[in-house]
PDB file of C-alpha atoms in Angstrom:
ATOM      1  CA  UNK A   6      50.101 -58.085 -10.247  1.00 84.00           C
ATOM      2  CA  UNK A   7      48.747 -55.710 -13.327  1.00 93.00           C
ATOM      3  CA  UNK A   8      49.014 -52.185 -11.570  1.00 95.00           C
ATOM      4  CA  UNK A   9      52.069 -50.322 -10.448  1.00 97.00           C
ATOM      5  CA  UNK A  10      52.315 -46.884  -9.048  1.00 97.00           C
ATOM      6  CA  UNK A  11      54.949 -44.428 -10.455  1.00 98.00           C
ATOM      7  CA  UNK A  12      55.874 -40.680  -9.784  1.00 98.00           C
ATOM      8  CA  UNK A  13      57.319 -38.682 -12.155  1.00 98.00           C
ATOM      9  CA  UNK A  14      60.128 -36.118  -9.466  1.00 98.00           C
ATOM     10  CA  UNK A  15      59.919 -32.713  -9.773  1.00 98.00           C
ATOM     11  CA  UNK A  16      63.435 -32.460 -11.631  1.00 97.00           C
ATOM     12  CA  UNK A  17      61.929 -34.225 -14.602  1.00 98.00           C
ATOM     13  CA  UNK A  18      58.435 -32.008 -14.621  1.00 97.00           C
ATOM     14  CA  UNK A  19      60.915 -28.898 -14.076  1.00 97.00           C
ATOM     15  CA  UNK A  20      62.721 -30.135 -17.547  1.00 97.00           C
ATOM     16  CA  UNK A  21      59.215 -30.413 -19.346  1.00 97.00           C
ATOM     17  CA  UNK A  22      60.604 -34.015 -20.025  1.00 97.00           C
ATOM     18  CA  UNK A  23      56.810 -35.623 -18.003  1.00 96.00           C
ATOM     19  CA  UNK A  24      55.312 -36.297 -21.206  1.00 96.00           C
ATOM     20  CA  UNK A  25      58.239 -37.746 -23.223  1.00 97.00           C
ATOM     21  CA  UNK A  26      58.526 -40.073 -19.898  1.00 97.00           C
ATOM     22  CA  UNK A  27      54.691 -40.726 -19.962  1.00 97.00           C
ATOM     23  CA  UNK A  28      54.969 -41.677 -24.381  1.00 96.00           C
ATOM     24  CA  UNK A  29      58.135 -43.676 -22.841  1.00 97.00           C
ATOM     25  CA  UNK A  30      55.853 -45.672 -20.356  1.00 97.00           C
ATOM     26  CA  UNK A  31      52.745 -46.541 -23.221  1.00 96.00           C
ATOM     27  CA  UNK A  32      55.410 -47.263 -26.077  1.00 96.00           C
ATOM     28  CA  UNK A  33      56.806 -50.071 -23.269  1.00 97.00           C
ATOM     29  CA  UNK A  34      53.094 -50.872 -23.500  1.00 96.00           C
ATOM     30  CA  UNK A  35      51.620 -49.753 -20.250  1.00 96.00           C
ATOM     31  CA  UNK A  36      48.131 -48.283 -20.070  1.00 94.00           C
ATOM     32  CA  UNK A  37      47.562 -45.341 -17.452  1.00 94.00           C
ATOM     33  CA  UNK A  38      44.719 -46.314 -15.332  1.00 92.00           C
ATOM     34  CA  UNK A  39      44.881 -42.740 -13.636  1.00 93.00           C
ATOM     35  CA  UNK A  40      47.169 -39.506 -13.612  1.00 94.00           C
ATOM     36  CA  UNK A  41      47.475 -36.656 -11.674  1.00 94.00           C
ATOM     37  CA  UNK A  42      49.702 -33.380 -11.748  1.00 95.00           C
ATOM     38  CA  UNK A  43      50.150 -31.517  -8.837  1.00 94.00           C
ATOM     39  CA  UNK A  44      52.515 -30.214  -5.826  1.00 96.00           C
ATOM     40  CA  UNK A  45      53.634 -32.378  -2.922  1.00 96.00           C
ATOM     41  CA  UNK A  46      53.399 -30.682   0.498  1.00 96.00           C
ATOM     42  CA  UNK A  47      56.759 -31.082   2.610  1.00 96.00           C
ATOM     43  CA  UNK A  48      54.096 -33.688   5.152  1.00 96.00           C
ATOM     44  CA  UNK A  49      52.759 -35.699   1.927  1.00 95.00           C
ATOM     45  CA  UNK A  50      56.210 -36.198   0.959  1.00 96.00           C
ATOM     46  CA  UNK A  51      56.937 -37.316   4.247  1.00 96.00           C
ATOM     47  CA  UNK A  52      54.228 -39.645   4.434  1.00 94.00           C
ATOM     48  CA  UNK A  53      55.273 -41.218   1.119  1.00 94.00           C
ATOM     49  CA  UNK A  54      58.847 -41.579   1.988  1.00 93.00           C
ATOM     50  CA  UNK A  55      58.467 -42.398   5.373  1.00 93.00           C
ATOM     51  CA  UNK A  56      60.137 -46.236   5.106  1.00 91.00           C
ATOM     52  CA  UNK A  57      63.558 -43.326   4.300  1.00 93.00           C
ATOM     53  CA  UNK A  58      62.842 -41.583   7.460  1.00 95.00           C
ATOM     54  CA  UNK A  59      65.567 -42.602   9.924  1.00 97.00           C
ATOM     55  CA  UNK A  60      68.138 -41.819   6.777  1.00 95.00           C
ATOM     56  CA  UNK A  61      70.035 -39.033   6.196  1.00 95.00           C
ATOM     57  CA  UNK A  62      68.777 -38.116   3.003  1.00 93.00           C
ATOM     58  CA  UNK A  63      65.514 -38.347   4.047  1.00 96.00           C
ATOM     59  CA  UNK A  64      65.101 -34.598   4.857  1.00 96.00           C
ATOM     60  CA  UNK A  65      66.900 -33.224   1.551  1.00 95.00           C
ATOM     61  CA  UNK A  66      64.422 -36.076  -0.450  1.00 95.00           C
ATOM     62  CA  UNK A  67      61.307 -34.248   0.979  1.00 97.00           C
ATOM     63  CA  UNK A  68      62.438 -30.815   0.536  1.00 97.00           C
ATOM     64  CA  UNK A  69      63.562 -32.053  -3.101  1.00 96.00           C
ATOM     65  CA  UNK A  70      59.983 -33.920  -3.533  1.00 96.00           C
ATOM     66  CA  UNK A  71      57.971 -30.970  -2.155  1.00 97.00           C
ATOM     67  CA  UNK A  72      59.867 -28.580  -4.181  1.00 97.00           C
ATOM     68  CA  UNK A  73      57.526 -28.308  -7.647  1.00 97.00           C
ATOM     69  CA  UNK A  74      55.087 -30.436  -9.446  1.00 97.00           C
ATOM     70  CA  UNK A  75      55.233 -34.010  -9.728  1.00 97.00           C
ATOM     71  CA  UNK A  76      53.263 -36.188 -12.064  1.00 97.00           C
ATOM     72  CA  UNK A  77      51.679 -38.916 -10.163  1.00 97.00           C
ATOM     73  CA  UNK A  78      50.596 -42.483 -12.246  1.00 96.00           C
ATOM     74  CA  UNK A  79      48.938 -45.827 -11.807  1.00 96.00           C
ATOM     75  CA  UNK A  80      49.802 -47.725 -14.600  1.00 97.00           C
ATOM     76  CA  UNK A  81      48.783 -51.478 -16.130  1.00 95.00           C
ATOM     77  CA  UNK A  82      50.333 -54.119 -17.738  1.00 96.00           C
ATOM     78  CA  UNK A  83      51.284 -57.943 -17.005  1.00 96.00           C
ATOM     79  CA  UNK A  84      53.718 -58.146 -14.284  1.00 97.00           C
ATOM     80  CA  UNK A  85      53.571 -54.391 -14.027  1.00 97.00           C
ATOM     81  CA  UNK A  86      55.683 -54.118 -10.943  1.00 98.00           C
ATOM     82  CA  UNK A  87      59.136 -55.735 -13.058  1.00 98.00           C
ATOM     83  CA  UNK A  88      58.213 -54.937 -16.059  1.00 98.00           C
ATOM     84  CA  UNK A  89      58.864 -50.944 -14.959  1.00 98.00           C
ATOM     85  CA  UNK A  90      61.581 -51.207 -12.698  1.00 98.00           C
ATOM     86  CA  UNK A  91      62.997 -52.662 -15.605  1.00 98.00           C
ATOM     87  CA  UNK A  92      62.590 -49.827 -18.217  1.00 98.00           C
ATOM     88  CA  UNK A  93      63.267 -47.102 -15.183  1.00 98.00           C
ATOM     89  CA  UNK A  94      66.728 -48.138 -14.681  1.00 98.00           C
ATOM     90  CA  UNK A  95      68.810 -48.068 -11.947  1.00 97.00           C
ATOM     91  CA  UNK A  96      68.430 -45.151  -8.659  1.00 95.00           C
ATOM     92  CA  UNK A  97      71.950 -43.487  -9.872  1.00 96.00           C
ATOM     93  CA  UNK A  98      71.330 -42.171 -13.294  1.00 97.00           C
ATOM     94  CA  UNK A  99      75.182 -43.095 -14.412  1.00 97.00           C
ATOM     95  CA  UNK A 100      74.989 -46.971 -13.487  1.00 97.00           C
ATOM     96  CA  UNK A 101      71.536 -46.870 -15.378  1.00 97.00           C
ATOM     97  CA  UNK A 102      71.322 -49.115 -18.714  1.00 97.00           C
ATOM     98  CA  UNK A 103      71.116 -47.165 -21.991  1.00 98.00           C
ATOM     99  CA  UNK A 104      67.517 -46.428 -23.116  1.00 97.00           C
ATOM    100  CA  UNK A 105      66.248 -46.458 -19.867  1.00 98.00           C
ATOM    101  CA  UNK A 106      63.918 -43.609 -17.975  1.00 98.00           C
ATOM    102  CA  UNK A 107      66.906 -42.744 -15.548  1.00 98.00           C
ATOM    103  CA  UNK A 108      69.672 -43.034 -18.121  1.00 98.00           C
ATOM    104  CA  UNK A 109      67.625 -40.609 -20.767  1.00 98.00           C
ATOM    105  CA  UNK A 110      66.154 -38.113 -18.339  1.00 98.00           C
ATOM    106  CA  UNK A 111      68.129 -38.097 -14.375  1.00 97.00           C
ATOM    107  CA  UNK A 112      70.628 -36.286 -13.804  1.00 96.00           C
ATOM    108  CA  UNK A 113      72.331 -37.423 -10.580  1.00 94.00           C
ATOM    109  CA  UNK A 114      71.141 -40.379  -8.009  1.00 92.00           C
ATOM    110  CA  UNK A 115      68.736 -37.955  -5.999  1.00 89.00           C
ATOM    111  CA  UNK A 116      67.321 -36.135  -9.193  1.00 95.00           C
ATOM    112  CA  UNK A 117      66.836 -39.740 -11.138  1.00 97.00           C
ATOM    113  CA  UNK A 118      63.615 -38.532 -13.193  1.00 98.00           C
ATOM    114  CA  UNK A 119      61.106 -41.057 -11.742  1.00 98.00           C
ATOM    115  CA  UNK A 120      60.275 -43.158  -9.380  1.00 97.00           C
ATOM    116  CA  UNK A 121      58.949 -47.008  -8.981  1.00 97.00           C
ATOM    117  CA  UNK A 122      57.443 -49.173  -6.609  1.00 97.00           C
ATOM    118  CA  UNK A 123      59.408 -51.986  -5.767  1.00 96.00           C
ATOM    119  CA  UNK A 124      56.324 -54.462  -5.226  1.00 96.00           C
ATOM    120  CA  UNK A 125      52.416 -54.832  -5.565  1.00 96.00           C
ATOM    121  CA  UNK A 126      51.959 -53.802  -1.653  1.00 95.00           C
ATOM    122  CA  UNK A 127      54.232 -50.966  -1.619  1.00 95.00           C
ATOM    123  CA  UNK A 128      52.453 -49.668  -5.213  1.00 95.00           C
ATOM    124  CA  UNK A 129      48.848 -50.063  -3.485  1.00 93.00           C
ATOM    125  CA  UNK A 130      50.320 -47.848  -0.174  1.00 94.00           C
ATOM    126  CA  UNK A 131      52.257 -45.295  -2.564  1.00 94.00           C
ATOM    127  CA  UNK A 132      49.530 -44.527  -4.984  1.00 94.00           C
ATOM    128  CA  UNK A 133      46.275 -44.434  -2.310  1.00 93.00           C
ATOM    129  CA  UNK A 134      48.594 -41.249  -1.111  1.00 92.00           C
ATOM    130  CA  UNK A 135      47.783 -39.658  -4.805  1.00 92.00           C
ATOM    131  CA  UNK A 136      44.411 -41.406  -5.507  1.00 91.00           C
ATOM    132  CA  UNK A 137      41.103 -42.726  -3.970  1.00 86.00           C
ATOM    133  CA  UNK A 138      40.091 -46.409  -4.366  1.00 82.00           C
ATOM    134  CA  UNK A 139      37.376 -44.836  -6.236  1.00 81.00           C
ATOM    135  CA  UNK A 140      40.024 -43.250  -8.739  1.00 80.00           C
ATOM    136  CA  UNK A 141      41.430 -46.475  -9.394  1.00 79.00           C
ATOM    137  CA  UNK A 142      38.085 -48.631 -10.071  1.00 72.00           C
ATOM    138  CA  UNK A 143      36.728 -46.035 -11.995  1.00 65.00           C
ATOM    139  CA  UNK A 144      39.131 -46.051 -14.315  1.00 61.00           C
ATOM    140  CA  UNK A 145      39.682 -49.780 -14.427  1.00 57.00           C
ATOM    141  CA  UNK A 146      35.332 -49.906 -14.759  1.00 57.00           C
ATOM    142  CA  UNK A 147      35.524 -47.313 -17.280  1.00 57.00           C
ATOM    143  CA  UNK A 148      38.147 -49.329 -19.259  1.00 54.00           C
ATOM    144  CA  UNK A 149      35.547 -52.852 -18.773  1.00 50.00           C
ATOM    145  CA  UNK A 150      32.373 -50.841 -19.884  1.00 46.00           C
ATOM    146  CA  UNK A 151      34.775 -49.514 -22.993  1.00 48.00           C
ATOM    147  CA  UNK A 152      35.249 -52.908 -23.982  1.00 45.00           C
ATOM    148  CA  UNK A 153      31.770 -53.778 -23.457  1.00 44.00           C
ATOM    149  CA  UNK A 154      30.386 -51.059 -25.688  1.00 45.00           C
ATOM    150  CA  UNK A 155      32.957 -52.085 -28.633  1.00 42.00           C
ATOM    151  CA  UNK A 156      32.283 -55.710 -28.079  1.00 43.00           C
ATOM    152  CA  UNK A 157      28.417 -55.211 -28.434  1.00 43.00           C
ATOM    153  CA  UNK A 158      28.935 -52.888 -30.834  1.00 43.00           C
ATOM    154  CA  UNK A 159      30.818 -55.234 -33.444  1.00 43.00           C
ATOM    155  CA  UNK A 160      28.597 -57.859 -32.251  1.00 44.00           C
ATOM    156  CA  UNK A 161      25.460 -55.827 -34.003  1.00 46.00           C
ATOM    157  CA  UNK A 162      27.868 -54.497 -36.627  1.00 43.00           C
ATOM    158  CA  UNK A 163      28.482 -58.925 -37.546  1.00 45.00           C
ATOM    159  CA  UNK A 164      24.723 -59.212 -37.091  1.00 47.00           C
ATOM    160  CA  UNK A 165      23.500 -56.675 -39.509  1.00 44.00           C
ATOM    161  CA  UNK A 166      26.068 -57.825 -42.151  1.00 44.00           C
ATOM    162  CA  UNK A 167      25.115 -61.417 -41.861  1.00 44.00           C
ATOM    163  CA  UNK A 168      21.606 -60.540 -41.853  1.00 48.00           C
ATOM    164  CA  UNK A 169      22.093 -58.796 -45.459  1.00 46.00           C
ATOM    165  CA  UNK A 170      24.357 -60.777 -47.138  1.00 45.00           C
ATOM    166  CA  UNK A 171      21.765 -63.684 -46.234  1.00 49.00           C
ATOM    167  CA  UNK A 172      18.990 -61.316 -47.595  1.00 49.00           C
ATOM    168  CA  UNK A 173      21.549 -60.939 -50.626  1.00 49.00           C
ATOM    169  CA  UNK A 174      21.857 -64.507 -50.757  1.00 54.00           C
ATOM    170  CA  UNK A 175      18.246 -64.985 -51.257  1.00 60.00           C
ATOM    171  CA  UNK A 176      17.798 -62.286 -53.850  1.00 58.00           C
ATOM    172  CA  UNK A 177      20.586 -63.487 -55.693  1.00 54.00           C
TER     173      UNK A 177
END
């Protein structure tokens, strides 16, 4: 699919590193379809991790995840879901390739910067935790009616010039 859901941790917000991660994420050429700041309660961090909840980190992850801001995204480009676990890096910030999210900004497995989905269902179930439907279309209809405006826009702006230079023409 297009969209992808990703969650800038609290370690990385903490570090004031969020926006280099967010110029990281649109200079690898995704477009941020909707954003949100804000603090994770200890039960909407257990909600979102809940697939981790029969393992022992689980409790440390939502004390770590409710601990301070996060920085919430649903981002777009081809293949979305790849194309960002990709630039992320690996979960433990040491076995991460250079140039990645995790290698430039975690600094240990548990505080690894940021955080992926791992497919298009599990992206669509993680972000509707930070979002509305309504969030999502809106900007994606926003986006459409953008491209509408500048398409009719340069259509009229092609019209008016044709329509002179053939006035020109005749004149000439």
């Amino acid at each position: 699919g297009n969209l992808t859901f990703t969650m800038i941790k609290p370690d990385a917000v903490k570090a004031n590193n969020h926006a280099k991660i967010l110029q990281h994420l649109i200079d690898a050429g995704f477009r941020i379809v909707a954003l949100r700041m804000w603090c994770m309660s200890r039960n909407d961090a257990k909600r979102f991790y809940a697939v981790h909840k029969d393992k022992e980190f689980f409790e440390p992850l939502v004390d770590f995840m409710s601990s301070g801001p996060i920085v919430a995204a649903v981002l777009e480009k081809e293949n979305a879901v790849a194309e960002l676990r990709k630039i992320v890096g690996a979960t433990d910030p040491e076995e991460a390739a250079e140039g990645t999210i995790r290698k430039l900004y975690g600094t240990a497995r548990r505080y690894n910067a940021i955080h992926a989905s791992d497919s298009d269902e599990n992206a669509r179930t993680e972000w509707s935790i930070h979002f509305t439907e309504a969030d999502i279309i809106c900007h994606i209809a926003c986006s459409f009616s953008n491209f509408i405006s500048v398409f009719v826009g340069c259509m009229f702006t092609s019209m008016f010039f044709a329509s002179r230079l053939s006035v020109m023409k005749k004149a000439g």
